[in-house]
Each structure stands twice: as C-alpha cells, then as structure tokens.
mmCIF file of C-alpha atoms and ligand atoms in Angstrom:
data_model
loop_
_atom_site.group_PDB
_atom_site.id
_atom_site.type_symbol
_atom_site.label_atom_id
_atom_site.label_comp_id
_atom_site.label_asym_id
_atom_site.label_seq_id
_atom_site.Cartn_x
_atom_site.Cartn_y
_atom_site.Cartn_z
ATOM 1 C CA MET T 1 0.000 0.000 0.000
ATOM 2 C CA LYS T 2 1.130 3.508 -0.693
ATOM 3 C CA VAL T 3 0.894 6.937 0.943
ATOM 4 C CA VAL T 4 1.827 10.281 -0.604
ATOM 5 C CA GLY T 5 2.928 13.095 1.721
ATOM 6 C CA ILE T 6 2.606 16.576 0.242
ATOM 7 C CA SER T 7 4.046 19.739 1.742
ATOM 8 C CA GLY T 8 2.879 23.052 0.305
ATOM 9 C CA SER T 9 5.736 25.079 1.765
ATOM 10 C CA PRO T 10 8.267 26.736 -0.525
ATOM 11 C CA ARG T 11 10.682 26.540 2.434
ATOM 12 C CA LYS T 12 12.881 23.455 2.520
ATOM 13 C CA ASP T 13 13.118 21.785 5.944
ATOM 14 C CA GLY T 14 10.519 24.184 7.327
ATOM 15 C CA ASN T 15 7.862 23.348 9.912
ATOM 16 C CA THR T 16 5.401 21.836 7.448
ATOM 17 C CA GLU T 17 7.945 19.394 6.049
ATOM 18 C CA VAL T 18 8.874 18.334 9.606
ATOM 19 C CA LEU T 19 5.226 17.616 10.479
ATOM 20 C CA VAL T 20 4.433 15.832 7.214
ATOM 21 C CA ARG T 21 7.519 13.617 7.660
ATOM 22 C CA GLN T 22 6.456 12.893 11.226
ATOM 23 C CA ALA T 23 2.956 11.910 10.070
ATOM 24 C CA LEU T 24 4.541 9.573 7.500
ATOM 25 C CA GLN T 25 6.623 7.722 10.116
ATOM 26 C CA PRO T 26 3.944 5.133 11.026
ATOM 27 C CA PHE T 27 3.659 4.210 7.328
ATOM 28 C CA TYR T 28 7.421 3.618 7.028
ATOM 29 C CA GLU T 29 7.230 1.444 10.150
ATOM 30 C CA LYS T 30 4.366 -0.609 8.708
ATOM 31 C CA GLY T 31 6.248 -1.217 5.450
ATOM 32 C CA TRP T 32 4.049 0.947 3.233
ATOM 33 C CA GLU T 33 5.538 2.559 0.137
ATOM 34 C CA VAL T 34 6.002 6.212 1.082
ATOM 35 C CA SER T 35 6.350 9.054 -1.402
ATOM 36 C CA GLU T 36 7.346 12.577 -0.327
ATOM 37 C CA PHE T 37 6.172 15.280 -2.711
ATOM 38 C CA PHE T 38 7.442 18.537 -1.247
ATOM 39 C CA LEU T 39 6.767 21.715 -3.189
ATOM 40 C CA SER T 40 10.040 23.259 -1.974
ATOM 41 C CA SER T 41 11.723 21.083 -4.580
ATOM 42 C CA LYS T 42 8.946 20.465 -7.136
ATOM 43 C CA THR T 43 7.363 22.740 -9.686
ATOM 44 C CA ILE T 44 3.670 22.936 -10.399
ATOM 45 C CA ASN T 45 2.738 25.825 -12.636
ATOM 46 C CA PRO T 46 -0.654 27.491 -12.126
ATOM 47 C CA CYS T 47 -3.716 26.534 -14.173
ATOM 48 C CA ILE T 48 -4.241 28.915 -17.121
ATOM 49 C CA GLY T 49 -7.994 28.340 -17.297
ATOM 50 C CA CYS T 50 -8.086 27.132 -20.910
ATOM 51 C CA GLU T 51 -10.385 24.247 -19.875
ATOM 52 C CA THR T 52 -8.979 22.119 -22.693
ATOM 53 C CA CYS T 53 -8.781 19.256 -20.181
ATOM 54 C CA ILE T 54 -12.577 19.088 -20.024
ATOM 55 C CA GLU T 55 -12.551 17.926 -23.667
ATOM 56 C CA THR T 56 -9.284 16.013 -23.817
ATOM 57 C CA GLY T 57 -8.677 14.780 -20.247
ATOM 58 C CA LYS T 58 -5.139 16.160 -20.608
ATOM 59 C CA CYS T 59 -3.516 19.368 -19.397
ATOM 60 C CA VAL T 60 -1.828 21.609 -21.970
ATOM 61 C CA ILE T 61 0.895 22.549 -19.467
ATOM 62 C CA GLU T 62 3.858 20.242 -19.851
ATOM 63 C CA GLY T 63 7.333 19.972 -18.374
ATOM 64 C CA ASP T 64 6.532 20.383 -14.678
ATOM 65 C CA ASP T 65 5.887 17.816 -11.928
ATOM 66 C CA MET T 66 2.093 17.565 -12.232
ATOM 67 C CA GLU T 67 2.041 14.514 -14.486
ATOM 68 C CA PHE T 68 4.239 12.649 -12.021
ATOM 69 C CA LEU T 69 1.926 13.642 -9.161
ATOM 70 C CA LEU T 70 -1.166 12.459 -11.044
ATOM 71 C CA ARG T 71 0.435 9.023 -11.393
ATOM 72 C CA GLU T 72 1.211 9.059 -7.661
ATOM 73 C CA PHE T 73 -2.427 9.891 -6.950
ATOM 74 C CA GLU T 74 -3.578 7.040 -9.132
ATOM 75 C CA HIS T 75 -1.453 4.488 -7.318
ATOM 76 C CA CYS T 76 -1.809 5.657 -3.712
ATOM 77 C CA ASP T 77 -4.199 4.554 -0.983
ATOM 78 C CA ALA T 78 -3.767 7.576 1.288
ATOM 79 C CA LEU T 79 -2.497 11.160 1.315
ATOM 80 C CA ILE T 80 -1.263 13.618 3.889
ATOM 81 C CA ILE T 81 -1.284 17.262 2.799
ATOM 82 C CA GLY T 82 0.366 19.953 4.919
ATOM 83 C CA THR T 83 0.588 23.685 4.327
ATOM 84 C CA PRO T 84 1.936 26.784 6.000
ATOM 85 C CA VAL T 85 -0.790 29.375 6.478
ATOM 86 C CA TYR T 86 -0.248 32.238 4.017
ATOM 87 C CA TYR T 87 -2.722 35.101 4.337
ATOM 88 C CA ARG T 88 -5.240 32.844 6.126
ATOM 89 C CA ASN T 89 -5.014 30.409 3.235
ATOM 90 C CA VAL T 90 -2.899 27.634 1.775
ATOM 91 C CA THR T 91 0.258 28.642 -0.129
ATOM 92 C CA ALA T 92 0.095 29.616 -3.804
ATOM 93 C CA GLN T 93 2.188 26.532 -4.568
ATOM 94 C CA LEU T 94 -0.406 24.218 -3.017
ATOM 95 C CA LYS T 95 -3.319 26.080 -4.590
ATOM 96 C CA ALA T 96 -1.674 25.593 -8.003
ATOM 97 C CA LEU T 97 -1.618 21.848 -7.316
ATOM 98 C CA PHE T 98 -5.300 21.914 -6.344
ATOM 99 C CA ASP T 99 -6.306 23.866 -9.467
ATOM 100 C CA ARG T 100 -4.298 21.639 -11.792
ATOM 101 C CA SER T 101 -6.187 18.640 -10.352
ATOM 102 C CA PHE T 102 -9.134 19.917 -12.413
ATOM 103 C CA VAL T 103 -7.736 17.652 -15.127
ATOM 104 C CA PHE T 104 -8.922 14.573 -13.223
ATOM 105 C CA ASN T 105 -11.868 15.986 -11.330
ATOM 106 C CA ASN T 106 -14.526 14.269 -13.399
ATOM 107 C CA ARG T 107 -12.683 10.970 -13.067
ATOM 108 C CA LYS T 108 -12.426 11.330 -9.255
ATOM 109 C CA LEU T 109 -8.970 9.772 -9.088
ATOM 110 C CA LEU T 110 -8.951 10.126 -5.295
ATOM 111 C CA ALA T 111 -12.268 8.320 -4.817
ATOM 112 C CA GLY T 112 -12.228 6.195 -1.661
ATOM 113 C CA LYS T 113 -8.665 7.187 -0.723
ATOM 114 C CA LEU T 114 -7.970 8.538 2.746
ATOM 115 C CA GLY T 115 -6.634 12.022 3.450
ATOM 116 C CA GLY T 116 -5.178 13.840 6.437
ATOM 117 C CA ALA T 117 -4.477 17.576 6.747
ATOM 118 C CA ILE T 118 -1.864 19.690 8.544
ATOM 119 C CA ALA T 119 -1.683 23.503 8.791
ATOM 120 C CA VAL T 120 1.101 25.568 10.412
ATOM 121 C CA GLY T 121 0.947 29.313 11.060
ATOM 122 C CA ARG T 122 2.893 31.731 13.234
ATOM 123 C CA GLY T 123 -0.237 33.076 14.887
ATOM 124 C CA GLU T 124 -2.485 31.604 17.545
ATOM 125 C CA GLY T 125 -5.628 31.310 15.430
ATOM 126 C CA GLY T 126 -3.601 32.613 12.480
ATOM 127 C CA GLY T 127 -5.885 30.944 9.948
ATOM 128 C CA GLN T 128 -4.913 27.311 10.513
ATOM 129 C CA SER T 129 -8.541 26.185 10.705
ATOM 130 C CA LEU T 130 -9.321 27.928 7.392
ATOM 131 C CA ALA T 131 -6.339 26.245 5.731
ATOM 132 C CA LEU T 132 -7.416 22.856 7.134
ATOM 133 C CA SER T 133 -10.921 23.361 5.742
ATOM 134 C CA ILE T 134 -9.477 24.209 2.336
ATOM 135 C CA ILE T 135 -7.462 20.966 2.304
ATOM 136 C CA HIS T 136 -10.465 18.964 3.544
ATOM 137 C CA ASN T 137 -12.631 20.527 0.827
ATOM 138 C CA TYR T 138 -10.057 19.506 -1.761
ATOM 139 C CA TYR T 139 -10.264 15.919 -0.535
ATOM 140 C CA LEU T 140 -14.050 15.928 -0.553
ATOM 141 C CA SER T 141 -14.224 17.526 -4.023
ATOM 142 C CA SER T 142 -11.911 14.796 -5.303
ATOM 143 C CA GLY T 143 -13.814 11.924 -3.714
ATOM 144 C CA ALA T 144 -11.333 11.280 -0.885
ATOM 145 C CA LEU T 145 -12.382 10.627 2.716
ATOM 146 C CA CYS T 146 -11.071 12.957 5.454
ATOM 147 C CA VAL T 147 -9.444 11.356 8.495
ATOM 148 C CA PRO T 148 -9.095 13.386 11.698
ATOM 149 C CA CYS T 149 -6.070 13.792 13.935
ATOM 150 C CA GLU T 150 -7.078 13.984 17.635
ATOM 151 C CA ILE T 151 -9.734 16.458 16.582
ATOM 152 C CA ASN T 152 -10.112 17.793 13.042
ATOM 153 C CA GLY T 153 -6.824 18.216 11.154
ATOM 154 C CA LEU T 154 -3.511 18.985 12.824
ATOM 155 C CA SER T 155 -3.204 22.687 13.623
ATOM 156 C CA ALA T 156 0.206 23.989 14.747
ATOM 157 C CA LYS T 157 1.739 27.319 15.727
ATOM 158 C CA ALA T 158 5.357 27.801 14.625
ATOM 159 C CA ASP T 159 7.340 30.400 12.738
ATOM 160 C CA LYS T 160 11.079 30.064 12.107
ATOM 161 C CA PRO T 161 12.142 26.940 10.194
ATOM 162 C CA GLY T 162 12.433 24.035 12.618
ATOM 163 C CA ASP T 163 10.591 25.799 15.510
ATOM 164 C CA ILE T 164 8.135 22.926 15.494
ATOM 165 C CA LYS T 165 10.845 20.442 16.491
ATOM 166 C CA MET T 166 10.653 21.843 20.068
ATOM 167 C CA GLN T 167 6.945 20.985 20.328
ATOM 168 C CA GLU T 168 6.680 17.400 21.539
ATOM 169 C CA ASN T 169 2.901 17.485 21.622
ATOM 170 C CA ARG T 170 2.517 18.592 18.002
ATOM 171 C CA LEU T 171 5.060 16.020 16.837
ATOM 172 C CA ARG T 172 3.095 13.358 18.708
ATOM 173 C CA GLN T 173 -0.154 14.581 17.133
ATOM 174 C CA ALA T 174 1.364 14.365 13.651
ATOM 175 C CA ARG T 175 2.080 10.694 14.354
ATOM 176 C CA VAL T 176 -1.500 10.255 15.589
ATOM 177 C CA LEU T 177 -2.754 11.588 12.248
ATOM 178 C CA GLY T 178 -0.633 9.025 10.405
ATOM 179 C CA GLU T 179 -1.709 6.216 12.750
ATOM 180 C CA ASN T 180 -5.403 7.080 12.318
ATOM 181 C CA ILE T 181 -5.118 6.953 8.532
ATOM 182 C CA LEU T 182 -3.282 3.612 8.748
ATOM 183 C CA LYS T 183 -5.948 2.165 11.028
ATOM 184 C CA TYR T 184 -8.820 3.092 8.703
ATOM 185 C CA ALA T 185 -6.913 2.067 5.560
ATOM 186 C CA GLU T 186 -6.288 -1.375 7.023
ATOM 187 C CA LEU T 187 -9.907 -1.720 8.150
ATOM 188 C CA MET T 188 -11.098 -0.807 4.660
ATOM 189 C CA LYS T 189 -8.698 -3.250 3.048
ATOM 190 C CA ALA T 190 -9.775 -6.065 5.377
ATOM 191 C CA LYS T 191 -13.429 -5.432 4.449
ATOM 192 C CA ALA T 192 -12.615 -5.382 0.723
ATOM 193 C CA ASP T 193 -10.594 -8.661 0.821
HETATM 194 C C1 FMN J 1 3.602 35.301 2.726
HETATM 195 C C2 FMN J 1 3.377 34.792 4.123
HETATM 196 C C3 FMN J 1 2.113 34.894 4.671
HETATM 197 C C4 FMN J 1 1.864 34.397 5.958
HETATM 198 N N1 FMN J 1 0.609 34.492 6.462
HETATM 199 C C5 FMN J 1 0.336 33.970 7.699
HETATM 200 C C6 FMN J 1 -0.988 33.999 8.222
HETATM 201 O O1 FMN J 1 -1.943 34.469 7.608
HETATM 202 N N2 FMN J 1 -1.191 33.449 9.453
HETATM 203 C C7 FMN J 1 -0.186 32.893 10.182
HETATM 204 O O2 FMN J 1 -0.437 32.410 11.302
HETATM 205 N N3 FMN J 1 1.092 32.830 9.705
HETATM 206 C C8 FMN J 1 1.372 33.345 8.473
HETATM 207 N N4 FMN J 1 2.650 33.267 7.961
HETATM 208 C C9 FMN J 1 3.701 32.569 8.732
HETATM 209 C C10 FMN J 1 3.925 31.107 8.286
HETATM 210 O O3 FMN J 1 2.706 30.390 8.200
HETATM 211 C C11 FMN J 1 4.843 30.386 9.290
HETATM 212 O O4 FMN J 1 6.111 31.028 9.311
HETATM 213 C C12 FMN J 1 5.004 28.904 9.037
HETATM 214 O O5 FMN J 1 5.710 28.320 10.115
HETATM 215 C C13 FMN J 1 5.787 28.627 7.752
HETATM 216 O O6 FMN J 1 5.809 27.229 7.538
HETATM 217 P P1 FMN J 1 7.102 26.501 6.913
HETATM 218 O O7 FMN J 1 8.191 26.604 7.949
HETATM 219 O O8 FMN J 1 6.662 25.106 6.675
HETATM 220 O O9 FMN J 1 7.431 27.215 5.647
HETATM 221 C C14 FMN J 1 2.924 33.798 6.703
HETATM 222 C C15 FMN J 1 4.208 33.722 6.130
HETATM 223 C C16 FMN J 1 4.441 34.205 4.863
HETATM 224 C C17 FMN J 1 5.832 34.098 4.258
#
C-alpha cells in the first residue's frame, strides 16, 4: 500500500515538512511505500484556465511535476497534505496543485482514498482552521475521505524553520494523524478482501 505526503511550503526543511515527515513515520514502520512530494523542490505551474482538459482529459501545461503527481495519486491509498498558512489560506504553490487537479476531477482519481491535513501558522488562530478546511474541501471535491487527527486536522503554531521540532505534543499529534489513517486504511482493506 502507498501513501503520498505533500508539503505546500516553498521553504525546505521548514515546519510543514517536519510535520508531514512525522505523520509519515507510522507508514514507514508498517512497510508501506512512502512518497514525499514537497513543493520546496517540485514545480507545479498554475492553471491557465483554458479548460482544454474538459474535452481532452489532458492538461496543456507540460514539463513540470504535475504529471508525475497524477500518477502518484492514481497508485496511492492515502495522502497527507500539509501547508503553511499564508494570508489565512494555503500557499500559492499548493493552490496551483489543487487547481491543476481539475484535469482529473470528473474521473475522481482520489475516490475512496484517505486524506489527512496539517496547517502551520505563526499566529495563535492565524488561519490554521481555514487552511485545514481548504485541504479537507479539496479531498471531498476529489472523492477522498477525510481522516481526523485527535480532533479535526492537525493545527500547529510555529514560525522560524524548525521551531516545530521543540513541540513534543505537536510532533506526537502528527504521528496520531498518520496512525489514524493507517488504522482506517487497514480496516477498509480487510473489508474489501
Ligand atoms: C507570505 C506569508 C504569509 C503568511 N501568512 C500567515 C498567516 O496568515 N497566518 C499565520 O499564522 N502565519 C502566516 N505566515 C507565517 C507562516 O505560516 C509560518 O512562518 C510557518 O511556520 C511557515 O511554515 P514553513 O516553515 O513550513 O514554511 C505567513 C508567512 C508568509 C511568508
């Protein structure tokens, strides 16, 4: 079984990447195939709104990492998407990924897959819950099922890169998110077999 961890931060080794990696740990331990798709080192250009994909099922934008990601989506059982909060929203990099998913929206490539969400902002109530809702809405629009952390998605307060590493409780909660997804994925698989 396979999980894809996505970080929407343009900042390498920032707080979001730390939390997404932490949430992926239980999957490594269970022997799942784990794919890290971190937008600090990938390029997804924004949708240009031509809507050609409605007719052809293909995007006219070529040469970036979206095609690779679509194949990852097709072959995965679960996803974890994390984002820094930017202006009470997800980052532009992550929003570009969401918009480019329009190419598969009618085919619901994420149908029945499980998704967890993580949002990190510097403020207490800095917009983390809005960013979590935006990720959860993406899952629901794509046919995926949302899995909670202890409650809702994982909301964290951190600023400078690596600040989050001092927060034992948030690191533990990121693991809980991963463990919850694993639990439900295995239950679903057992029912299907
Ligand atoms: C352009 C920009 C906008 C931001 N907007 C918010 C915001 O609305 N609310 C908030 O709490 N933090 C905001 N922040 C702070 C980041 O969310 C915070 O530094 C976070 O830890 C960055 O995550 P990263 O280390 O994974 O990149 C903003 C930062 C930047 C660069």
